[in-house]
XYZ file of C-alpha atoms in Angstrom:
770
model
C 0.147 0.000 0.014
C 2.875 2.309 0.757
C 4.173 1.863 -2.351
C 1.628 2.247 -4.334
C 0.601 5.732 -2.319
C 4.238 6.671 -3.015
C 4.182 5.595 -7.192
C 0.483 8.155 -6.896
C 2.857 10.798 -5.367
C 5.428 9.828 -8.365
C 3.351 10.152 -10.899
C 1.449 13.699 -9.882
C 4.826 15.303 -9.597
C 6.063 14.047 -12.970
C 2.663 15.562 -14.525
C 3.479 18.637 -13.017
C 6.471 19.783 -14.518
C 6.223 17.637 -18.133
C 3.237 20.145 -19.257
C 6.093 23.365 -18.919
C 9.227 24.605 -18.075
C 8.098 27.740 -16.530
C 8.436 28.001 -13.133
C 5.261 30.379 -12.344
C 3.310 27.536 -14.255
C 4.937 24.475 -12.351
C 4.223 25.700 -9.161
C 0.779 26.875 -9.863
C 0.376 23.112 -10.912
C 2.110 21.707 -7.409
C -0.341 23.941 -5.550
C -3.347 23.178 -7.265
C -1.966 19.085 -6.816
C -1.738 19.991 -3.545
C -5.183 21.684 -3.015
C -6.861 18.799 -4.700
C -4.686 16.304 -2.047
C -6.008 18.264 0.906
C -9.636 18.582 -0.699
C -9.315 14.809 0.024
C -7.977 14.782 3.208
C -4.653 13.086 1.903
C -2.721 15.975 4.091
C 1.139 14.174 3.769
C 0.635 13.859 0.063
C -0.556 17.737 0.384
C 2.509 18.825 2.106
C 4.448 17.149 -0.298
C 3.283 18.944 -3.411
C 3.610 22.397 -1.053
C 6.883 21.718 -0.748
C 7.715 21.468 -4.602
C 5.820 24.564 -4.999
C 8.309 26.422 -2.451
C 11.261 24.690 -4.079
C 10.000 26.621 -6.856
C 9.595 29.492 -5.202
C 11.055 30.500 -1.690
C 8.574 33.427 -1.665
C 5.293 31.873 -2.784
C 3.050 32.924 0.412
C -0.212 30.763 -0.872
C 2.181 27.959 -0.615
C 3.203 28.783 2.405
C -0.457 29.711 3.987
C -1.490 26.141 2.404
C 1.182 24.420 3.849
C 0.556 25.734 7.224
C -2.602 24.664 7.092
C -1.903 21.227 5.740
C 0.400 20.951 8.821
C -2.394 21.880 11.511
C -4.027 18.908 10.190
C -1.281 16.819 10.838
C -0.594 17.950 14.203
C 2.611 19.209 13.566
C 2.243 23.024 15.334
C 5.629 24.117 15.731
C 5.901 23.521 11.738
C 2.586 25.193 10.912
C 3.763 28.635 12.676
C 6.677 28.852 11.180
C 4.625 28.740 7.986
C 1.666 30.541 8.540
C 4.410 33.545 9.767
C 6.269 33.231 6.378
C 2.906 33.186 4.774
C 2.234 36.729 6.710
C 4.900 38.062 5.798
C 5.048 37.116 2.056
C 0.825 37.761 1.752
C 0.587 41.383 3.850
C -3.039 41.850 2.711
C -4.774 38.732 3.442
C -6.449 38.280 6.415
C -6.780 34.237 6.201
C -2.823 33.457 7.514
C -3.602 35.842 10.128
C -6.513 34.244 11.394
C -5.218 31.307 11.746
C -1.874 32.011 13.010
C -3.927 34.130 15.784
C -6.173 30.518 16.688
C -3.555 28.898 17.467
C -1.936 31.384 19.554
C -5.371 31.703 20.735
C -4.866 27.814 21.718
C -2.067 28.127 23.102
C -3.055 31.204 25.676
C -5.965 29.302 26.444
C -3.980 26.063 27.940
C -1.110 27.952 29.308
C -1.105 28.127 33.393
C -1.335 31.778 34.244
C 1.863 31.218 36.580
C 4.304 30.622 33.282
C 3.901 34.832 33.062
C 6.892 34.246 29.960
C 4.896 32.363 28.322
C 1.665 33.902 28.777
C 3.239 37.868 28.324
C 4.662 36.361 24.621
C 1.386 35.349 23.650
C -0.787 37.881 24.170
C 1.839 40.578 22.291
C 1.368 37.908 19.407
C -2.039 37.806 19.560
C -1.937 41.743 19.986
C 0.174 42.196 17.259
C -1.838 40.195 14.758
C -4.851 41.725 15.944
C -3.676 45.125 14.961
C -2.544 43.934 11.520
C -5.889 43.170 10.902
C -8.197 45.755 9.183
C -10.799 47.869 11.315
C -13.857 46.380 9.955
C -12.407 43.052 10.409
C -14.626 40.756 12.959
C -11.215 38.466 14.165
C -9.464 41.816 14.606
C -12.070 42.219 17.393
C -11.619 38.773 18.784
C -8.263 38.738 19.304
C -8.517 41.782 20.695
C -11.557 40.390 23.194
C -9.342 37.493 23.770
C -6.153 39.836 24.816
C -8.370 42.043 27.552
C -9.821 38.566 28.835
C -6.506 37.155 29.272
C -5.437 39.957 31.619
C -8.874 39.990 33.308
C -10.172 42.936 31.641
C -13.686 42.173 31.297
C -15.699 45.688 30.633
C -12.824 46.104 27.692
C -13.160 42.638 26.088
C -16.921 43.211 26.052
C -16.379 45.743 24.182
C -14.284 44.395 21.739
C -16.673 41.463 21.589
C -19.398 44.061 20.616
C -17.685 45.162 18.004
C -16.898 41.643 16.278
C -20.660 41.206 16.387
C -21.969 43.950 14.949
C -19.226 43.251 12.113
C -20.730 39.470 11.495
C -23.650 39.121 13.889
C -24.260 35.761 14.875
C -21.672 34.135 13.448
C -21.438 31.861 16.270
C -17.149 32.073 16.934
C -18.106 36.075 17.607
C -21.501 35.842 19.669
C -20.237 33.078 21.729
C -17.566 35.037 23.512
C -19.786 37.981 24.042
C -22.319 36.193 25.179
C -19.863 34.272 28.207
C -18.507 37.759 28.652
C -21.569 39.099 29.748
C -22.657 36.390 31.778
C -19.685 36.666 33.369
C -19.736 40.520 33.821
C -23.656 40.074 35.456
C -25.235 41.187 32.328
C -27.777 38.580 32.204
C -30.413 40.040 30.203
C -28.808 40.596 27.388
C -26.659 37.710 26.989
C -29.412 35.774 27.488
C -30.921 37.576 24.342
C -28.149 37.155 22.077
C -27.940 33.318 23.083
C -31.333 33.268 21.898
C -30.998 34.752 18.755
C -27.542 32.286 18.357
C -29.926 29.488 18.477
C -32.442 30.739 16.425
C -29.996 31.267 13.495
C -27.619 28.520 14.217
C -30.025 25.543 15.451
C -27.459 22.762 15.244
C -24.539 24.862 17.358
C -24.927 23.239 20.548
C -22.306 25.014 22.551
C -24.868 28.056 22.547
C -27.818 25.524 24.067
C -25.161 24.774 27.002
C -24.093 28.240 28.160
C -27.643 29.046 28.265
C -28.807 26.201 30.183
C -25.293 26.536 32.126
C -26.894 29.864 33.259
C -30.294 28.823 34.086
C -29.793 25.742 36.070
C -27.053 28.221 38.220
C -29.946 30.613 38.682
C -32.585 28.089 39.560
C -34.446 28.413 36.368
C -35.336 24.733 36.120
C -38.464 25.072 34.018
C -36.559 27.552 31.224
C -33.502 25.237 31.833
C -35.660 21.851 30.645
C -37.233 23.693 27.874
C -34.351 24.783 26.889
C -33.119 21.152 26.565
C -36.476 20.321 24.671
C -35.993 22.808 21.904
C -32.040 21.344 21.739
C -33.484 17.945 21.366
C -36.488 19.039 18.486
C -33.410 20.849 16.628
C -31.228 18.773 16.790
C -33.144 14.999 16.839
C -29.984 12.693 16.064
C -27.775 13.988 18.374
C -27.820 11.860 21.153
C -25.560 13.210 23.635
C -28.480 16.169 23.494
C -30.939 13.383 25.093
C -28.328 12.266 27.128
C -27.839 15.810 28.404
C -31.740 15.857 28.783
C -32.060 12.225 30.623
C -29.222 13.958 32.773
C -31.469 16.788 33.643
C -34.563 15.014 34.897
C -32.276 13.015 36.902
C -30.721 15.524 38.407
C -34.718 16.839 39.303
C -35.056 13.034 40.230
C -37.484 12.887 37.903
C -37.342 9.121 36.605
C -40.277 8.470 34.508
C -38.774 11.442 32.264
C -35.744 10.735 32.649
C -36.138 6.658 31.050
C -38.236 8.539 28.445
C -35.386 10.108 27.234
C -33.190 7.271 27.642
C -35.629 4.812 25.736
C -35.724 7.125 23.011
C -32.154 6.203 22.341
C -32.685 2.323 22.676
C -36.086 2.173 20.865
C -33.838 4.199 17.411
C -31.088 2.048 17.025
C -31.264 2.720 13.487
C -30.358 6.586 14.599
C -28.456 5.525 17.582
C -26.301 1.980 16.634
C -24.843 2.718 20.030
C -27.227 3.767 22.430
C -26.961 0.550 24.570
C -23.310 1.798 25.288
C -24.728 5.146 25.880
C -27.077 4.192 28.719
C -25.115 1.966 30.035
C -22.366 4.664 30.518
C -25.110 6.867 31.579
C -26.213 5.320 34.637
C -22.657 3.781 35.348
C -21.710 8.011 35.539
C -24.429 7.722 38.148
C -22.747 4.837 40.044
C -26.232 2.747 39.143
C -24.067 -0.082 38.445
C -27.445 -2.947 38.551
C -28.499 -0.421 35.648
C -25.536 -0.067 33.976
C -24.954 -4.059 33.783
C -28.473 -4.094 31.900
C -28.059 -2.211 28.977
C -24.565 -3.424 28.528
C -26.133 -6.940 28.380
C -28.778 -5.682 26.055
C -26.100 -4.769 23.941
C -24.582 -8.073 24.201
C -27.379 -10.296 22.979
C -28.718 -7.412 20.769
C -25.799 -6.299 19.265
C -23.445 -9.021 18.495
C -21.004 -7.150 16.294
C -20.095 -5.380 19.328
C -20.790 -8.056 21.762
C -16.773 -8.578 23.047
C -16.986 -4.307 23.372
C -20.129 -4.729 25.960
C -18.936 -7.428 27.456
C -15.526 -4.945 28.490
C -18.512 -2.227 29.462
C -20.095 -4.493 31.862
C -17.004 -5.942 33.271
C -16.034 -2.080 33.934
C -19.183 -1.786 35.957
C -18.668 -5.046 37.715
C -15.097 -4.095 39.145
C -16.822 -0.356 39.392
C -19.340 -2.635 41.857
C -16.585 -4.354 43.638
C -17.586 -7.807 41.892
C -13.833 -7.896 40.542
C -13.583 -11.727 40.573
C -17.248 -11.892 38.439
C -15.428 -9.174 36.077
C -12.186 -11.423 36.322
C -13.820 -14.331 35.006
C -16.076 -12.124 32.449
C -12.617 -10.820 30.920
C -10.567 -14.159 30.661
C -13.971 -15.142 29.146
C -13.156 -12.023 26.906
C -9.786 -13.433 26.423
C -10.936 -17.081 25.781
C -12.720 -15.542 22.530
C -10.178 -12.769 21.189
C -6.501 -13.258 23.076
C -5.665 -10.553 21.055
C -8.551 -8.037 22.527
C -5.582 -5.847 24.158
C -8.128 -3.623 26.197
C -9.742 -6.760 28.061
C -5.838 -7.715 28.640
C -5.078 -4.339 29.698
C -8.826 -4.514 32.384
C -7.065 -7.852 33.033
C -4.111 -6.243 34.586
C -5.901 -3.118 36.392
C -7.474 -5.472 38.576
C -4.420 -6.779 39.085
C -3.011 -3.420 39.824
C -5.963 -2.331 42.423
C -5.726 -5.778 43.860
C -2.825 -7.006 43.756
C 0.877 -7.585 46.033
C 4.010 -5.905 45.048
C 5.189 -8.875 43.068
C 1.657 -9.488 41.192
C 2.007 -5.593 40.579
C 5.401 -6.080 38.812
C 4.463 -8.966 37.350
C 1.272 -6.850 35.738
C 3.516 -3.687 34.891
C 6.183 -6.334 32.261
C 2.842 -7.310 31.118
C 1.106 -3.989 29.967
C 5.115 -3.319 28.777
C 5.090 -6.413 26.480
C 1.663 -5.809 25.524
C 2.760 -1.807 24.314
C 5.971 -3.481 22.525
C 2.799 -5.170 20.390
C 0.410 -2.235 20.427
C 2.355 0.384 20.460
C -0.391 3.078 19.819
C -3.091 1.588 22.098
C -3.730 4.267 24.431
C -5.789 2.124 26.824
C -3.095 -0.069 27.643
C -0.652 2.934 27.860
C -3.066 4.705 30.323
C -3.333 1.290 32.589
C 0.343 1.145 32.625
C 0.603 4.483 34.309
C -2.325 3.664 36.316
C 0.816 0.354 37.230
C 3.766 3.048 37.717
C 1.409 5.381 40.069
C 0.996 1.986 42.339
C 4.675 1.731 42.564
C 5.643 4.905 43.104
C 6.840 6.429 39.636
C 5.285 9.285 39.063
C 7.061 10.864 36.110
C 7.292 7.567 34.181
C 3.060 7.147 35.066
C 2.935 10.716 33.618
C 4.874 10.149 30.378
C 3.026 7.388 29.540
C -0.455 9.570 30.745
C 0.842 11.725 28.211
C 1.536 8.949 25.242
C -1.758 7.974 25.378
C -3.714 11.410 25.321
C -0.947 12.066 22.246
C -2.632 9.148 20.488
C -5.836 9.524 21.570
C -6.503 12.946 22.715
C -10.111 12.483 23.368
C -9.789 9.890 25.692
C -10.619 11.217 28.474
C -9.534 8.964 31.406
C -5.402 9.677 30.872
C -6.032 13.181 31.126
C -7.780 12.898 34.516
C -5.108 10.373 35.725
C -2.352 13.628 34.662
C -4.229 15.905 36.345
C -4.397 13.576 39.721
C -0.061 13.467 39.484
C -0.370 17.624 38.919
C -2.400 17.724 42.295
C -0.173 15.319 44.495
C 2.696 17.281 43.113
C 1.124 20.732 44.004
C 1.163 21.900 40.821
C -2.285 23.324 41.145
C -2.276 25.913 38.303
C -1.066 23.299 35.840
C -3.304 20.949 36.792
C -6.075 24.007 36.986
C -5.578 24.300 33.385
C -5.628 21.324 32.188
C -8.931 20.538 33.932
C -10.282 23.160 31.521
C -9.394 21.494 28.300
C -10.780 18.319 29.511
C -13.909 20.320 30.496
C -13.577 21.787 27.004
C -13.937 18.249 25.571
C -16.950 17.387 28.046
C -18.675 20.088 29.466
C -20.161 17.495 31.972
C -17.591 15.600 33.550
C -17.773 15.091 37.045
C -14.691 13.845 37.714
C -13.327 16.845 36.305
C -15.083 19.069 37.902
C -14.092 17.511 41.284
C -10.827 17.796 40.447
C -10.967 21.349 39.546
C -12.229 21.831 43.390
C -9.164 19.981 44.136
C -6.689 22.796 42.219
C -8.929 25.595 43.498
C -8.603 24.046 47.355
C -4.638 23.919 46.581
C -4.420 27.431 45.628
C -6.588 28.504 48.291
C -9.690 29.939 46.715
C -11.591 27.625 49.217
C -14.625 30.173 48.552
C -14.616 29.177 44.851
C -13.981 25.674 45.400
C -16.798 25.571 47.726
C -19.418 27.642 45.108
C -18.374 24.791 42.174
C -18.652 21.950 44.476
C -21.909 22.976 45.651
C -23.318 23.368 42.385
C -21.663 19.921 41.124
C -23.808 18.405 44.016
C -26.625 20.173 42.729
C -26.249 18.803 39.498
C -25.346 15.307 41.056
C -26.779 14.811 43.820
C -26.163 11.378 44.696
C -22.648 11.739 43.865
C -20.907 9.723 46.486
C -17.758 11.363 44.849
C -18.815 14.875 45.339
C -19.839 14.692 49.076
C -16.614 12.888 49.999
C -14.423 16.022 48.377
C -17.252 18.586 50.356
C -15.994 16.456 53.473
C -12.727 17.139 52.464
C -13.008 20.453 52.011
C -15.026 20.804 55.772
C -11.905 19.139 57.420
C -9.237 21.531 55.131
C -11.586 24.209 56.626
C -11.960 23.000 59.735
C -15.780 22.611 60.073
C -14.898 19.606 61.763
C -18.886 18.716 63.138
C -19.836 18.908 59.219
C -16.722 17.254 58.301
C -17.518 14.251 60.564
C -21.015 13.933 59.518
C -20.453 13.721 56.193
C -17.519 11.224 56.717
C -20.138 8.968 59.135
C -23.170 8.893 56.186
C -20.323 7.735 53.785
C -18.531 5.241 55.764
C -21.507 3.586 56.175
C -23.051 3.660 52.448
C -19.582 3.795 50.656
C -18.280 1.095 48.000
C -17.205 -2.033 49.397
C -13.523 -2.076 50.290
C -13.473 2.024 49.398
C -11.563 3.565 52.728
C -11.727 7.092 51.802
C -14.569 7.720 53.774
C -13.223 6.333 56.902
C -9.539 7.940 56.807
C -11.272 11.374 56.250
C -13.260 10.385 59.457
C -10.183 9.078 61.232
C -8.324 12.462 59.745
C -10.817 14.255 61.144
C -10.412 13.049 64.597
C -6.709 13.693 64.022
C -7.091 16.914 62.815
C -8.901 18.242 66.213
C -6.574 16.080 68.584
C -8.727 12.934 69.230
C -6.305 9.889 68.152
C -7.770 8.035 70.570
C -10.898 7.993 68.564
C -9.099 7.774 65.178
C -6.905 5.080 66.222
C -9.887 2.954 67.675
C -11.825 3.515 64.648
C -8.514 2.231 62.609
C -8.370 -0.479 64.690
C -12.300 -1.506 64.431
C -11.532 -1.380 60.391
C -8.299 -3.612 60.963
C -10.167 -6.194 62.660
C -12.422 -6.757 59.615
C -9.875 -6.082 57.017
C -6.238 -6.870 58.891
C -4.243 -7.345 55.641
C -5.090 -3.657 54.383
C -1.556 -1.982 53.760
C -3.338 1.741 53.859
C -4.758 0.815 57.850
C -1.862 -0.144 58.791
C -0.125 2.940 57.529
C -2.922 5.305 58.786
C -2.605 4.260 62.122
C 1.354 4.291 62.211
C 0.831 7.936 60.976
C -1.579 8.410 63.848
C 0.828 7.085 66.583
C 4.146 8.906 65.201
C 1.476 12.649 65.820
C 0.337 11.293 69.083
C 4.029 10.632 69.770
C 3.421 6.925 69.939
C 6.859 6.262 68.154
C 7.796 2.942 69.663
C 3.722 1.671 68.583
C 4.313 3.470 64.712
C 7.714 1.810 64.710
C 6.594 -1.587 65.274
C 3.725 -1.062 62.154
C 6.092 0.179 59.757
C 8.804 -2.982 60.947
C 5.718 -5.370 60.122
C 4.858 -3.161 56.665
C 8.559 -4.072 55.777
C 8.393 -7.431 56.575
C 5.739 -7.622 54.221
C 7.058 -5.740 51.920
C 10.816 -5.856 52.241
C 11.356 -3.797 49.166
C 9.138 -0.703 49.655
C 11.451 1.955 50.248
C 8.861 4.966 51.034
C 8.178 2.578 54.179
C 12.232 2.759 54.904
C 11.712 6.245 54.960
C 8.843 6.775 56.941
C 10.577 4.462 59.406
C 13.556 6.831 59.455
C 11.853 10.008 60.061
C 10.165 7.742 63.509
C 13.542 6.942 64.790
C 14.647 10.183 63.997
C 11.741 12.134 65.794
C 12.423 9.352 68.399
C 16.022 10.500 68.984
C 17.967 7.223 67.386
C 19.604 8.510 65.014
C 21.622 5.722 64.707
C 18.561 3.456 63.623
C 17.380 6.488 61.500
C 20.666 6.531 59.196
C 20.608 2.677 58.934
C 16.656 2.920 57.677
C 17.319 5.827 54.977
C 20.385 4.046 53.911
C 17.850 1.483 52.996
C 15.991 3.492 51.220
C 18.024 5.099 49.641
C 19.671 1.960 48.252
C 15.995 0.459 47.405
C 15.586 3.455 45.342
C 18.463 4.433 43.830
C 17.317 6.999 41.440
C 15.044 9.178 43.996
C 16.883 12.151 45.503
C 14.671 12.155 48.458
C 15.533 9.090 49.930
C 19.323 10.563 49.349
C 18.756 13.465 51.235
C 17.157 12.693 54.371
C 20.458 10.506 54.466
C 22.418 13.340 54.056
C 20.697 15.523 56.008
C 20.927 12.731 59.050
C 24.666 11.937 58.361
C 25.203 15.907 58.617
C 23.060 15.980 62.082
C 25.418 13.513 62.791
C 28.732 15.415 61.870
C 29.403 12.217 59.387
C 30.747 15.350 57.365
C 32.394 13.114 54.841
C 29.399 10.512 54.064
C 26.883 13.298 53.814
C 29.729 15.054 51.230
C 29.207 11.501 49.181
C 25.739 11.482 49.350
C 24.910 14.859 48.551
C 27.735 14.460 45.471
C 25.341 11.200 44.233
C 22.116 13.844 44.469
C 23.654 16.058 42.666
C 24.410 12.777 39.944
C 20.707 12.180 40.001
C 19.047 15.256 39.707
C 21.898 18.296 39.150
C 20.076 21.298 40.082
C 18.733 19.977 43.124
C 18.949 23.509 44.834
C 18.759 21.556 48.863
C 21.669 19.452 47.734
C 23.627 22.296 46.175
C 23.139 24.592 49.056
C 23.959 22.153 51.659
C 27.276 20.400 49.839
C 28.275 24.971 49.012
C 28.144 24.891 52.968
C 29.909 21.994 54.183
C 32.671 22.810 51.339
C 32.878 26.165 52.895
C 33.327 25.019 56.277
C 36.073 22.430 55.078
C 37.445 25.642 53.573
C 39.193 22.991 50.673
C 37.155 24.822 47.435
C 35.398 27.568 47.703
C 35.250 28.857 44.292
C 33.195 25.396 43.403
C 31.548 26.304 46.534
C 30.351 30.093 45.518
C 28.989 28.285 42.030
C 27.235 25.978 43.893
C 25.658 27.884 46.036
C 24.679 30.362 43.467
C 23.006 27.711 40.828
C 21.418 27.106 44.663
C 20.145 30.815 44.875
C 19.105 30.375 40.788
C 16.570 28.147 41.839
C 15.285 29.322 45.287
C 15.851 32.882 44.811
C 14.098 34.044 48.343
C 15.245 30.972 49.916
C 16.942 32.726 53.583
C 18.792 30.097 54.185
C 20.595 29.963 50.875
C 21.388 33.425 51.064
C 22.787 33.074 53.831
C 25.066 30.094 52.610
C 26.127 32.426 49.359
C 26.785 35.709 52.285
C 28.841 32.286 54.601
C 31.116 32.252 51.428
C 31.794 35.569 50.246
C 33.014 36.265 54.337
C 35.217 32.886 53.309
C 36.478 34.277 50.443
C 37.201 38.288 52.455
C 34.299 39.719 50.151
C 33.126 42.008 52.713
C 30.958 44.160 50.960
C 29.400 41.179 49.110
C 28.638 40.086 52.385
C 26.978 42.489 54.063
C 24.608 43.256 51.084
C 23.238 40.302 51.769
C 22.925 40.215 55.762
C 21.966 43.684 55.411
C 19.015 42.471 53.105
C 18.522 39.684 54.925
C 17.993 41.274 58.586
C 15.996 43.395 56.690
C 13.671 40.556 55.764
C 14.194 38.628 58.678
C 14.988 40.840 61.818
C 14.450 38.536 64.598
C 16.662 35.863 63.066
C 20.111 35.974 65.672
C 22.345 34.015 62.938
C 21.712 36.591 60.286
C 22.861 39.535 62.425
C 25.696 37.407 63.735
C 26.681 37.304 60.052
C 26.097 40.855 59.385
C 28.519 41.549 62.169
C 31.290 39.167 61.162
C 31.258 40.957 57.233
C 31.373 44.678 59.378
C 34.069 43.371 61.078
C 35.652 42.100 58.123
C 35.042 45.279 56.281
C 36.449 47.901 59.445
C 32.864 48.827 60.006
C 33.614 47.876 63.990
C 30.631 50.516 65.069
C 28.172 48.788 62.666
C 29.654 45.405 63.718
C 29.424 46.053 67.171
C 25.694 46.887 66.790
C 24.968 43.758 64.690
C 26.332 41.788 66.917
C 24.141 43.355 69.966
C 20.971 42.482 68.089
C 21.959 39.249 67.478
C 22.492 38.593 71.344
C 19.250 40.163 71.859
C 17.179 37.709 69.503
C 18.387 34.629 72.302
C 20.753 32.362 69.587
C 21.235 29.217 70.797
C 23.697 28.792 73.649
C 26.857 27.583 71.155
C 25.888 30.875 68.638
C 25.561 32.595 71.483
C 29.143 32.067 72.892
C 30.901 32.614 69.046
C 28.746 36.257 68.786
C 30.245 36.959 72.729
C 33.467 35.895 71.081
C 33.460 38.254 68.354
C 32.172 41.180 70.169
C 35.067 40.659 72.257
C 37.319 41.265 69.868
C 35.465 44.140 68.023
C 35.540 46.061 71.328
């Protein structure tokens, strides 16, 4: 097939050049041939033709423009940007290249975390520059400027630009919808509603217009109008299955069961228009945790749609897994694999069962099986997703994130890896990125419950508790039965120290939760612990352990409570018991070592940290805690070696850079290298006072008194009660000959209650200052 395609391209190339040797004619022939391929969606072939045209004329703007469009369809965004930039330069009077390039920048701006201020600023400049190159009467000019203002949180100027765009291209969706959304955000609801109704009247198949207005009605408790709008949407789009599902969701939210069922039966009763109706309805029930009905519809699909029988078996297996019926699910998946051993999706689900419940050894085998399956099917996004999940359970978060990203690359509309990647970002406390990626998911699926809950988690992480609570309350209004949403409300109450409300929610959820799901119990335990009621928390965990003695999560939680309540020996016993069951778990040795350190047994702590570093040789954190304890024990040579090891693993690790620099300075062996390391640490942590202190200390050792004094003056200004910084300032001033300034700094240091050891050094220096 590839050879035949190549021959077709060769014939096209030959035919383009055989008609004429005039370069102008030849380049147009190549362009026209490329356009024909483009219309047939043969983008790779079109790309070859446009490149041939550019070989004939490297300043052929139209070829650059068409090549840029082709690269967009091939998802080669950086190449498309380069081609469209060139088209804009060579076709200064053409609008289309500027619009296409601007749309790319708008998309990039939408997915760039606001914390990346440099990238956001660059994109804003690009968008504004392109807008200003467009004519005043171009609606795209005003649309670009509107989004430019929105990105700077300037809603009213954005509205004025969107108004002008709408005036120039009334009720064209790309110009009118942003105006509607901005007006709603600004509280100008009457005008927004009128525009939305006008847009729907003219563009009956443009579904986002209905969605924006429906959400506004729902948030305003205008349920009758919301229902009427959804009925209108269904009447105008009778063959859009998702519209009927949305209507059913509306009735489900209002507990109008008969009408919900009627909307769903509209789908299952018309398989000609909705051949996947049984899947959709099963998914509808599964999303609402009505697993019995989900299974029933998947079984109907198995019976009545024999061509998709294996698909429905997999879906049924997933519903059984969600319901906690793992043995039945495993049996069903084994049956699927018996019928079709090459069904990689079923194999991935079978491995997923092991991921959720297997021992560490079973988990390692599952990882190996999934890696082998990916070698056979490298483009299978489901396999990569499940491999990512397995790696998460093994604690390999970076490798897991890489698999999720590969899954997204291969199947952009597959939401599971997107959601899993967001969970990793939340765990790593990268809340801005998590929030932005949640927005991307909600653009693909505005009703996605999991995405809404992850958005709440990101908002809590960013400290925006009021918005988090408002979003969560809106979600619970839409999904009052959602166990996950109620669980998150309990967590939010706990975070805001509303203990009574948190305790009530977690207690109820603990009684009604899915079998084997410990999150409500853990929330209740944490609520007790947060109030210092460790006896209740420990009793709760012990009672659950009596029912499920082999759950490591419970033992970890119990050990954590023992640590927080100062019962170190009991905590150590729990960790040692867990290590006996899983001797290769480096994270357990880290927890054990930290508990031993708190108890004051530094030798035992060092041994545990050393074992953790052995088990996790590529984990800088495991080596760091070992280095810190060795440093604390004054085992400087060994600490130096471990810090060097950390920098081999992660050359820009700021703590290792700083601490190694300090130890080298104390030794006085290599002050130049120490300064280089400390300055690199300061680049990573420019506001950290301890890193600045290290740099200043090195300057003192190198007799660079002015540099040292400048650093320490800034530190005592920012931290006026820190005796060490005043002491070091005194040393720097004494070194440069400023005895009066040194005396004042040292006396201030003494007034700020230094440690006995440091106080002795300050007094000794004061005696020399005189």
